[in-house]
PDB file of C-alpha atoms in Angstrom:
ATOM      1  CA  MET A   1       0.000   0.000   0.000  1.00 54.00           C
ATOM      2  CA  SER A   2       1.380   3.360  -1.017  1.00 60.00           C
ATOM      3  CA  SER A   3       1.887   6.247   1.363  1.00 65.00           C
ATOM      4  CA  TRP A   4      -0.865   8.175  -0.435  1.00 65.00           C
ATOM      5  CA  LYS A   5      -3.457   5.448   0.308  1.00 69.00           C
ATOM      6  CA  LYS A   6      -2.358   5.295   3.908  1.00 68.00           C
ATOM      7  CA  ALA A   7      -2.731   9.023   4.280  1.00 66.00           C
ATOM      8  CA  ALA A   8      -6.151   8.966   2.591  1.00 65.00           C
ATOM      9  CA  LYS A   9      -7.336   6.153   4.881  1.00 66.00           C
ATOM     10  CA  SER A  10      -6.119   7.887   8.029  1.00 67.00           C
ATOM     11  CA  ASN A  11      -7.908  11.071   7.064  1.00 69.00           C
ATOM     12  CA  GLN A  12     -11.294   9.362   6.612  1.00 73.00           C
ATOM     13  CA  LYS A  13     -14.123  10.933   8.565  1.00 75.00           C
ATOM     14  CA  VAL A  14     -15.635   8.884  11.392  1.00 74.00           C
ATOM     15  CA  HIS A  15     -19.399   8.709  10.939  1.00 72.00           C
ATOM     16  CA  ARG A  16     -21.239   8.619  14.262  1.00 77.00           C
ATOM     17  CA  GLU A  17     -24.951   8.117  14.912  1.00 76.00           C
ATOM     18  CA  ARG A  18     -26.763  11.322  15.630  1.00 80.00           C
ATOM     19  CA  ALA A  19     -28.019  12.150  19.101  1.00 83.00           C
ATOM     20  CA  GLN A  20     -31.558  12.931  20.153  1.00 86.00           C
ATOM     21  CA  PRO A  21     -32.583  16.389  18.955  1.00 88.00           C
ATOM     22  CA  SER A  22     -33.124  18.946  21.703  1.00 88.00           C
ATOM     23  CA  ALA A  23     -36.812  19.266  20.773  1.00 90.00           C
ATOM     24  CA  ARG A  24     -37.287  15.538  21.463  1.00 90.00           C
ATOM     25  CA  GLN A  25     -35.258  15.264  24.675  1.00 89.00           C
ATOM     26  CA  HIS A  26     -38.425  14.597  26.659  1.00 90.00           C
ATOM     27  CA  LEU A  27     -38.832  11.289  24.773  1.00 87.00           C
ATOM     28  CA  GLY A  28     -35.605   9.897  26.200  1.00 86.00           C
ATOM     29  CA  LEU A  29     -32.538   8.542  24.456  1.00 84.00           C
ATOM     30  CA  LEU A  30     -32.638   8.020  20.703  1.00 86.00           C
ATOM     31  CA  GLU A  31     -32.614   4.310  19.871  1.00 86.00           C
ATOM     32  CA  LYS A  32     -29.383   3.192  18.153  1.00 88.00           C
ATOM     33  CA  LYS A  33     -28.799   0.202  15.945  1.00 88.00           C
ATOM     34  CA  LYS A  34     -27.447  -1.930  18.790  1.00 89.00           C
ATOM     35  CA  ASP A  35     -30.615  -1.203  20.797  1.00 90.00           C
ATOM     36  CA  TYR A  36     -32.800  -2.195  17.856  1.00 92.00           C
ATOM     37  CA  LYS A  37     -30.865  -5.449  17.367  1.00 95.00           C
ATOM     38  CA  GLN A  38     -31.261  -6.368  21.033  1.00 94.00           C
ATOM     39  CA  ARG A  39     -34.989  -5.597  20.978  1.00 94.00           C
ATOM     40  CA  ALA A  40     -35.488  -7.556  17.748  1.00 96.00           C
ATOM     41  CA  ARG A  41     -33.549 -10.561  19.067  1.00 96.00           C
ATOM     42  CA  ASP A  42     -35.670 -10.624  22.228  1.00 96.00           C
ATOM     43  CA  ARG A  43     -38.901 -10.409  20.226  1.00 96.00           C
ATOM     44  CA  ASN A  44     -37.850 -13.224  17.897  1.00 96.00           C
ATOM     45  CA  GLU A  45     -36.943 -15.473  20.834  1.00 96.00           C
ATOM     46  CA  LYS A  46     -40.344 -14.877  22.459  1.00 96.00           C
ATOM     47  CA  GLU A  47     -42.188 -15.564  19.195  1.00 96.00           C
ATOM     48  CA  ALA A  48     -40.242 -18.804  18.742  1.00 96.00           C
ATOM     49  CA  THR A  49     -41.121 -19.879  22.294  1.00 95.00           C
ATOM     50  CA  LEU A  50     -44.818 -19.143  21.784  1.00 96.00           C
ATOM     51  CA  LYS A  51     -44.760 -21.057  18.498  1.00 95.00           C
ATOM     52  CA  LEU A  52     -43.216 -24.090  20.207  1.00 95.00           C
ATOM     53  CA  LEU A  53     -45.794 -23.969  23.035  1.00 92.00           C
ATOM     54  CA  ARG A  54     -48.673 -23.795  20.533  1.00 94.00           C
ATOM     55  CA  LYS A  55     -47.225 -26.799  18.740  1.00 93.00           C
ATOM     56  CA  ARG A  56     -46.966 -28.780  21.981  1.00 88.00           C
ATOM     57  CA  ALA A  57     -50.531 -27.843  22.940  1.00 87.00           C
ATOM     58  CA  LEU A  58     -51.858 -29.056  19.580  1.00 89.00           C
ATOM     59  CA  ASN A  59     -49.942 -32.346  19.773  1.00 87.00           C
ATOM     60  CA  LYS A  60     -50.801 -33.005  23.438  1.00 81.00           C
ATOM     61  CA  ASN A  61     -52.777 -36.112  24.321  1.00 80.00           C
ATOM     62  CA  PRO A  62     -55.575 -35.106  26.768  1.00 73.00           C
ATOM     63  CA  ASP A  63     -55.781 -38.673  28.131  1.00 75.00           C
ATOM     64  CA  GLU A  64     -52.093 -38.803  29.093  1.00 74.00           C
ATOM     65  CA  PHE A  65     -51.267 -38.554  32.820  1.00 72.00           C
ATOM     66  CA  TYR A  66     -48.206 -36.797  34.234  1.00 72.00           C
ATOM     67  CA  HIS A  67     -47.356 -36.101  37.864  1.00 71.00           C
ATOM     68  CA  HIS A  68     -47.190 -32.333  37.454  1.00 72.00           C
ATOM     69  CA  MET A  69     -50.980 -32.357  37.116  1.00 72.00           C
ATOM     70  CA  ILE A  70     -51.294 -32.968  40.872  1.00 73.00           C
ATOM     71  CA  ASN A  71     -48.159 -31.041  41.918  1.00 74.00           C
ATOM     72  CA  SER A  72     -49.305 -27.654  40.654  1.00 79.00           C
ATOM     73  CA  LYS A  73     -52.454 -25.562  40.500  1.00 80.00           C
ATOM     74  CA  ILE A  74     -53.771 -22.328  39.015  1.00 81.00           C
ATOM     75  CA  GLU A  75     -55.173 -19.646  41.319  1.00 82.00           C
ATOM     76  CA  ARG A  76     -56.705 -16.504  39.832  1.00 82.00           C
ATOM     77  CA  GLY A  77     -55.002 -17.124  36.517  1.00 80.00           C
ATOM     78  CA  GLU A  78     -51.543 -17.607  38.085  1.00 82.00           C
ATOM     79  CA  HIS A  79     -49.622 -20.869  38.130  1.00 76.00           C
ATOM     80  CA  HIS A  80     -48.323 -22.021  41.538  1.00 77.00           C
ATOM     81  CA  GLU A  81     -46.186 -24.980  42.537  1.00 74.00           C
ATOM     82  CA  LEU A  82     -47.485 -26.948  45.496  1.00 70.00           C
ATOM     83  CA  ASP A  83     -45.258 -27.256  48.554  1.00 60.00           C
ATOM     84  CA  LYS A  84     -44.445 -30.582  50.155  1.00 52.00           C
ATOM     85  CA  GLY A  85     -46.618 -29.631  53.077  1.00 43.00           C
ATOM     86  CA  ASP A  86     -49.639 -29.490  50.753  1.00 41.00           C
ATOM     87  CA  ASP A  87     -49.503 -33.285  50.452  1.00 49.00           C
ATOM     88  CA  PHE A  88     -51.129 -33.482  53.896  1.00 51.00           C
ATOM     89  CA  THR A  89     -54.753 -32.805  54.587  1.00 60.00           C
ATOM     90  CA  LYS A  90     -55.881 -29.837  56.659  1.00 64.00           C
ATOM     91  CA  ASP A  91     -56.797 -32.106  59.563  1.00 62.00           C
ATOM     92  CA  GLN A  92     -53.330 -33.699  59.508  1.00 53.00           C
ATOM     93  CA  ILE A  93     -51.592 -30.300  59.487  1.00 59.00           C
ATOM     94  CA  LYS A  94     -53.791 -29.062  62.340  1.00 62.00           C
ATOM     95  CA  LEU A  95     -53.029 -32.199  64.360  1.00 55.00           C
ATOM     96  CA  MET A  96     -49.266 -31.807  63.839  1.00 56.00           C
ATOM     97  CA  GLN A  97     -49.388 -28.171  64.911  1.00 66.00           C
ATOM     98  CA  THR A  98     -51.402 -29.125  67.984  1.00 69.00           C
ATOM     99  CA  GLN A  99     -48.844 -31.787  68.881  1.00 69.00           C
ATOM    100  CA  ASP A 100     -46.044 -29.213  68.556  1.00 79.00           C
ATOM    101  CA  LEU A 101     -47.886 -26.860  70.907  1.00 82.00           C
ATOM    102  CA  LYS A 102     -48.497 -29.639  73.426  1.00 84.00           C
ATOM    103  CA  TYR A 103     -44.835 -30.661  73.307  1.00 84.00           C
ATOM    104  CA  VAL A 104     -43.603 -27.098  73.898  1.00 84.00           C
ATOM    105  CA  THR A 105     -46.122 -26.658  76.732  1.00 87.00           C
ATOM    106  CA  MET A 106     -44.942 -29.893  78.345  1.00 89.00           C
ATOM    107  CA  LYS A 107     -41.261 -28.863  78.120  1.00 87.00           C
ATOM    108  CA  ARG A 108     -42.017 -25.426  79.603  1.00 88.00           C
ATOM    109  CA  THR A 109     -43.918 -27.028  82.488  1.00 90.00           C
ATOM    110  CA  MET A 110     -40.997 -29.373  83.158  1.00 91.00           C
ATOM    111  CA  GLU A 111     -38.560 -26.449  83.234  1.00 90.00           C
ATOM    112  CA  ALA A 112     -40.852 -24.515  85.602  1.00 90.00           C
ATOM    113  CA  ASN A 113     -41.028 -27.505  87.981  1.00 91.00           C
ATOM    114  CA  LYS A 114     -37.240 -27.906  87.948  1.00 89.00           C
ATOM    115  CA  ILE A 115     -36.832 -24.180  88.651  1.00 88.00           C
ATOM    116  CA  GLY A 116     -39.177 -24.477  91.618  1.00 87.00           C
ATOM    117  CA  ARG A 117     -37.223 -27.426  93.036  1.00 86.00           C
ATOM    118  CA  LEU A 118     -33.874 -25.653  92.624  1.00 84.00           C
ATOM    119  CA  GLN A 119     -35.206 -22.511  94.259  1.00 81.00           C
ATOM    120  CA  GLY A 120     -36.498 -24.591  97.152  1.00 78.00           C
ATOM    121  CA  GLN A 121     -33.073 -26.201  97.624  1.00 74.00           C
ATOM    122  CA  LEU A 122     -31.053 -22.984  97.353  1.00 75.00           C
ATOM    123  CA  HIS A 123     -33.552 -20.773  99.195  1.00 63.00           C
ATOM    124  CA  MET A 124     -32.060 -17.855  97.192  1.00 56.00           C
ATOM    125  CA  THR A 125     -30.179 -16.731 100.328  1.00 56.00           C
ATOM    126  CA  ASP A 126     -27.505 -14.851  98.410  1.00 56.00           C
ATOM    127  CA  VAL A 127     -30.104 -12.917  96.426  1.00 55.00           C
ATOM    128  CA  VAL A 128     -32.029 -12.042  99.593  1.00 52.00           C
ATOM    129  CA  ASN A 129     -28.919 -10.784 101.370  1.00 56.00           C
ATOM    130  CA  GLU A 130     -27.902  -8.603  98.398  1.00 55.00           C
ATOM    131  CA  THR A 131     -31.370  -7.095  97.966  1.00 57.00           C
ATOM    132  CA  PRO A 132     -31.519  -3.575  99.465  1.00 62.00           C
ATOM    133  CA  ASN A 133     -33.913  -3.354 102.370  1.00 64.00           C
ATOM    134  CA  LYS A 134     -34.792  -1.012 105.226  1.00 71.00           C
ATOM    135  CA  HIS A 135     -35.337  -1.793 108.902  1.00 69.00           C
ATOM    136  CA  ILE A 136     -36.384   1.178 111.021  1.00 74.00           C
ATOM    137  CA  PHE A 137     -35.656   1.297 114.750  1.00 71.00           C
ATOM    138  CA  PHE A 138     -37.258   3.927 116.985  1.00 75.00           C
ATOM    139  CA  VAL A 139     -35.265   5.482 119.860  1.00 73.00           C
ATOM    140  CA  GLU A 140     -36.078   8.001 122.585  1.00 75.00           C
ATOM    141  CA  ASP A 141     -33.370  10.621 122.049  1.00 79.00           C
ATOM    142  CA  GLU A 142     -30.202  11.432 120.095  1.00 80.00           C
ATOM    143  CA  GLN A 143     -27.904   9.969 122.775  1.00 76.00           C
ATOM    144  CA  GLU A 144     -29.603   6.586 122.484  1.00 74.00           C
ATOM    145  CA  ALA A 145     -29.293   6.808 118.689  1.00 74.00           C
ATOM    146  CA  ASN A 146     -25.534   7.393 118.950  1.00 79.00           C
ATOM    147  CA  GLU A 147     -25.073   4.518 121.384  1.00 72.00           C
ATOM    148  CA  PHE A 148     -27.409   2.187 119.477  1.00 73.00           C
ATOM    149  CA  ASP A 149     -26.036  -1.386 119.104  1.00 71.00           C
ATOM    150  CA  PHE A 150     -27.606  -3.400 116.253  1.00 66.00           C
ATOM    151  CA  ALA A 151     -26.254  -6.733 117.452  1.00 69.00           C
ATOM    152  CA  LYS A 152     -27.608  -6.212 120.939  1.00 69.00           C
ATOM    153  CA  ARG A 153     -30.996  -5.037 119.671  1.00 69.00           C
ATOM    154  CA  LEU A 154     -31.330  -8.029 117.295  1.00 68.00           C
ATOM    155  CA  ASP A 155     -29.903 -10.396 119.939  1.00 69.00           C
ATOM    156  CA  THR A 156     -27.425 -11.956 117.480  1.00 72.00           C
ATOM    157  CA  HIS A 157     -23.706 -12.115 116.794  1.00 68.00           C
ATOM    158  CA  PRO A 158     -22.143  -8.971 115.184  1.00 70.00           C
ATOM    159  CA  ASP A 159     -20.887 -11.026 112.221  1.00 65.00           C
ATOM    160  CA  LEU A 160     -24.472 -12.035 111.362  1.00 63.00           C
ATOM    161  CA  ILE A 161     -25.944  -8.529 111.143  1.00 64.00           C
ATOM    162  CA  GLY A 162     -25.573  -8.367 107.343  1.00 62.00           C
ATOM    163  CA  ARG A 163     -27.654 -11.527 106.848  1.00 64.00           C
ATOM    164  CA  ARG A 164     -31.382 -11.079 106.315  1.00 61.00           C
ATOM    165  CA  SER A 165     -32.090 -14.800 106.119  1.00 60.00           C
ATOM    166  CA  ASN A 166     -31.249 -17.452 108.685  1.00 61.00           C
ATOM    167  CA  ARG A 167     -30.011 -15.009 111.347  1.00 68.00           C
ATOM    168  CA  PRO A 168     -30.179 -16.988 114.639  1.00 68.00           C
ATOM    169  CA  ARG A 169     -30.288 -15.438 118.105  1.00 70.00           C
ATOM    170  CA  LEU A 170     -27.509 -15.797 120.671  1.00 66.00           C
ATOM    171  CA  LYS A 171     -29.413 -18.353 122.728  1.00 69.00           C
ATOM    172  CA  ASP A 172     -29.924 -20.459 119.608  1.00 68.00           C
ATOM    173  CA  LEU A 173     -26.232 -20.230 118.729  1.00 65.00           C
ATOM    174  CA  GLU A 174     -25.325 -21.604 122.166  1.00 63.00           C
ATOM    175  CA  LYS A 175     -27.415 -24.714 121.533  1.00 67.00           C
ATOM    176  CA  LEU A 176     -25.784 -25.397 118.111  1.00 65.00           C
ATOM    177  CA  ALA A 177     -23.084 -28.039 118.002  1.00 60.00           C
ATOM    178  CA  LEU A 178     -20.835 -26.873 115.173  1.00 57.00           C
ATOM    179  CA  ALA A 179     -18.597 -29.498 113.627  1.00 57.00           C
ATOM    180  CA  ASN A 180     -15.047 -28.793 112.529  1.00 63.00           C
ATOM    181  CA  VAL A 181     -15.195 -28.089 108.783  1.00 58.00           C
ATOM    182  CA  SER A 182     -11.983 -27.727 106.809  1.00 69.00           C
ATOM    183  CA  ALA A 183     -11.309 -24.868 104.408  1.00 71.00           C
ATOM    184  CA  GLU A 184     -11.288 -27.285 101.449  1.00 78.00           C
ATOM    185  CA  LYS A 185     -14.743 -28.555 102.396  1.00 71.00           C
ATOM    186  CA  ILE A 186     -16.085 -24.992 102.572  1.00 70.00           C
ATOM    187  CA  LYS A 187     -14.528 -24.206  99.183  1.00 76.00           C
ATOM    188  CA  SER A 188     -16.128 -27.324  97.671  1.00 78.00           C
ATOM    189  CA  ILE A 189     -19.540 -26.402  99.113  1.00 72.00           C
ATOM    190  CA  ASN A 190     -19.308 -22.872  97.717  1.00 76.00           C
ATOM    191  CA  HIS A 191     -18.291 -24.275  94.315  1.00 80.00           C
ATOM    192  CA  GLN A 192     -21.284 -26.622  94.225  1.00 81.00           C
ATOM    193  CA  ARG A 193     -23.570 -23.799  95.257  1.00 79.00           C
ATOM    194  CA  GLY A 194     -22.218 -21.626  92.419  1.00 80.00           C
ATOM    195  CA  LEU A 195     -22.875 -24.429  89.927  1.00 84.00           C
ATOM    196  CA  SER A 196     -26.432 -24.792  91.227  1.00 83.00           C
ATOM    197  CA  TYR A 197     -27.083 -21.067  90.825  1.00 83.00           C
ATOM    198  CA  GLY A 198     -25.679 -21.203  87.279  1.00 86.00           C
ATOM    199  CA  GLU A 199     -28.002 -24.097  86.408  1.00 87.00           C
ATOM    200  CA  LEU A 200     -30.913 -22.180  87.898  1.00 86.00           C
ATOM    201  CA  MET A 201     -30.205 -19.114  85.736  1.00 88.00           C
ATOM    202  CA  ARG A 202     -29.925 -21.254  82.580  1.00 89.00           C
ATOM    203  CA  ARG A 203     -33.219 -22.981  83.293  1.00 90.00           C
ATOM    204  CA  ILE A 204     -34.926 -19.641  83.899  1.00 89.00           C
ATOM    205  CA  ASP A 205     -33.682 -18.385  80.501  1.00 88.00           C
ATOM    206  CA  ARG A 206     -34.818 -21.645  78.868  1.00 86.00           C
ATOM    207  CA  GLU A 207     -38.270 -21.343  80.437  1.00 89.00           C
ATOM    208  CA  LYS A 208     -38.576 -17.776  79.085  1.00 87.00           C
ATOM    209  CA  GLU A 209     -37.646 -18.934  75.564  1.00 85.00           C
ATOM    210  CA  LEU A 210     -40.188 -21.763  75.681  1.00 85.00           C
ATOM    211  CA  THR A 211     -42.835 -19.299  76.886  1.00 86.00           C
ATOM    212  CA  VAL A 212     -42.234 -17.123  73.809  1.00 84.00           C
ATOM    213  CA  VAL A 213     -42.435 -20.178  71.515  1.00 83.00           C
ATOM    214  CA  GLN A 214     -45.642 -21.378  73.172  1.00 84.00           C
ATOM    215  CA  LYS A 215     -47.342 -17.988  72.835  1.00 84.00           C
ATOM    216  CA  THR A 216     -46.227 -17.705  69.200  1.00 83.00           C
ATOM    217  CA  LEU A 217     -47.716 -21.113  68.332  1.00 82.00           C
ATOM    218  CA  GLU A 218     -50.954 -20.203  70.105  1.00 83.00           C
ATOM    219  CA  ILE A 219     -51.183 -16.937  68.146  1.00 82.00           C
ATOM    220  CA  LYS A 220     -50.568 -18.746  64.841  1.00 81.00           C
ATOM    221  CA  ARG A 221     -53.340 -21.214  65.649  1.00 81.00           C
ATOM    222  CA  VAL A 222     -55.749 -18.380  66.458  1.00 81.00           C
ATOM    223  CA  LEU A 223     -54.840 -16.486  63.269  1.00 81.00           C
ATOM    224  CA  LYS A 224     -55.794 -19.492  61.117  1.00 78.00           C
ATOM    225  CA  GLN A 225     -59.376 -19.318  62.321  1.00 77.00           C
ATOM    226  CA  LYS A 226     -61.854 -17.719  59.931  1.00 76.00           C
ATOM    227  CA  ARG A 227     -62.688 -14.150  60.916  1.00 73.00           C
ATOM    228  CA  ALA A 228     -64.653 -11.360  59.290  1.00 66.00           C
ATOM    229  CA  LEU A 229     -62.034  -8.785  60.344  1.00 73.00           C
ATOM    230  CA  LYS A 230     -58.345  -9.562  60.215  1.00 78.00           C
ATOM    231  CA  PRO A 231     -56.316  -8.618  63.311  1.00 82.00           C
ATOM    232  CA  LYS A 232     -53.808  -5.783  63.109  1.00 82.00           C
ATOM    233  CA  LEU A 233     -50.141  -6.452  63.789  1.00 83.00           C
ATOM    234  CA  VAL A 234     -48.999  -4.227  66.659  1.00 83.00           C
ATOM    235  CA  ALA A 235     -45.460  -5.533  67.262  1.00 83.00           C
ATOM    236  CA  LYS A 236     -43.375  -8.109  65.438  1.00 80.00           C
ATOM    237  CA  GLY A 237     -42.022 -11.146  67.214  1.00 79.00           C
ATOM    238  CA  THR A 238     -38.550 -11.046  68.762  1.00 79.00           C
ATOM    239  CA  PRO A 239     -36.435 -13.659  70.554  1.00 77.00           C
ATOM    240  CA  HIS A 240     -37.710 -12.236  73.836  1.00 81.00           C
ATOM    241  CA  GLN A 241     -41.336 -11.481  72.919  1.00 81.00           C
ATOM    242  CA  SER A 242     -44.032 -13.139  70.827  1.00 81.00           C
ATOM    243  CA  PRO A 243     -45.811 -11.144  68.077  1.00 82.00           C
ATOM    244  CA  GLN A 244     -48.653  -8.958  69.278  1.00 83.00           C
ATOM    245  CA  PHE A 245     -51.937  -8.514  67.386  1.00 83.00           C
ATOM    246  CA  LYS A 246     -54.915  -6.302  68.046  1.00 85.00           C
ATOM    247  CA  PHE A 247     -58.238  -8.083  67.503  1.00 79.00           C
ATOM    248  CA  LYS A 248     -61.434  -6.200  66.842  1.00 78.00           C
ATOM    249  CA  PHE A 249     -64.500  -7.182  68.833  1.00 73.00           C
ATOM    250  CA  GLU A 250     -66.806  -9.539  66.953  1.00 68.00           C
ATOM    251  CA  ARG A 251     -70.254 -10.214  68.283  1.00 69.00           C
ATOM    252  CA  LYS A 252     -70.977 -13.923  68.627  1.00 66.00           C
ATOM    253  CA  ARG A 253     -74.201 -15.313  67.298  1.00 62.00           C
TER     254      ARG A 253
END
């Protein structure tokens, strides 16, 4: 190729597609050739699909059975796939949900009984002693108030003043026969007591969780009942609270 042809080719004008005129800016972007090709390709693919479906409908045998007949349904002109749960009858689903509610109720009752037994064994003495409380004593004058002795007034040992539970009197302490308990034994007893309190706290949390689950299942069962007016959702369910609905009063017949 000669230098003249190269120069002529390099100086060729680049032809670009025109933009949308300013008077037609409100109509949007001006369609280019690539846009037309994409739109035409999409239209041709849809027409080919419809043509194939018409052909299959014409060649279909109405007496032929296929499983998708019973695994799908049409509601209000829309096609829906059936879930696995739809294979059960309404009575079977209701029975299963009732069994779930009974199981959760039984587990919550068991946890509540265990909590009651643990509280009876521990007596919650540590919690009682740490709870702030007031005990008012009346005196005659300021001098008696300054000389007031709590241990003498309560008739107990000075080391037991801070205890609100199981605070024996001096005459009862004299009758007690205290055995010699080693420091290791006391440490072991305190360790076991700490484990018992930890188990008690875990069971209380578990009982609260089961209470939320039980209330949620009860609400779901109530919502499935036929009503003229649907209840209004007030608060969504959380891990610590079941969903709350507001029901409108309906007069019973």
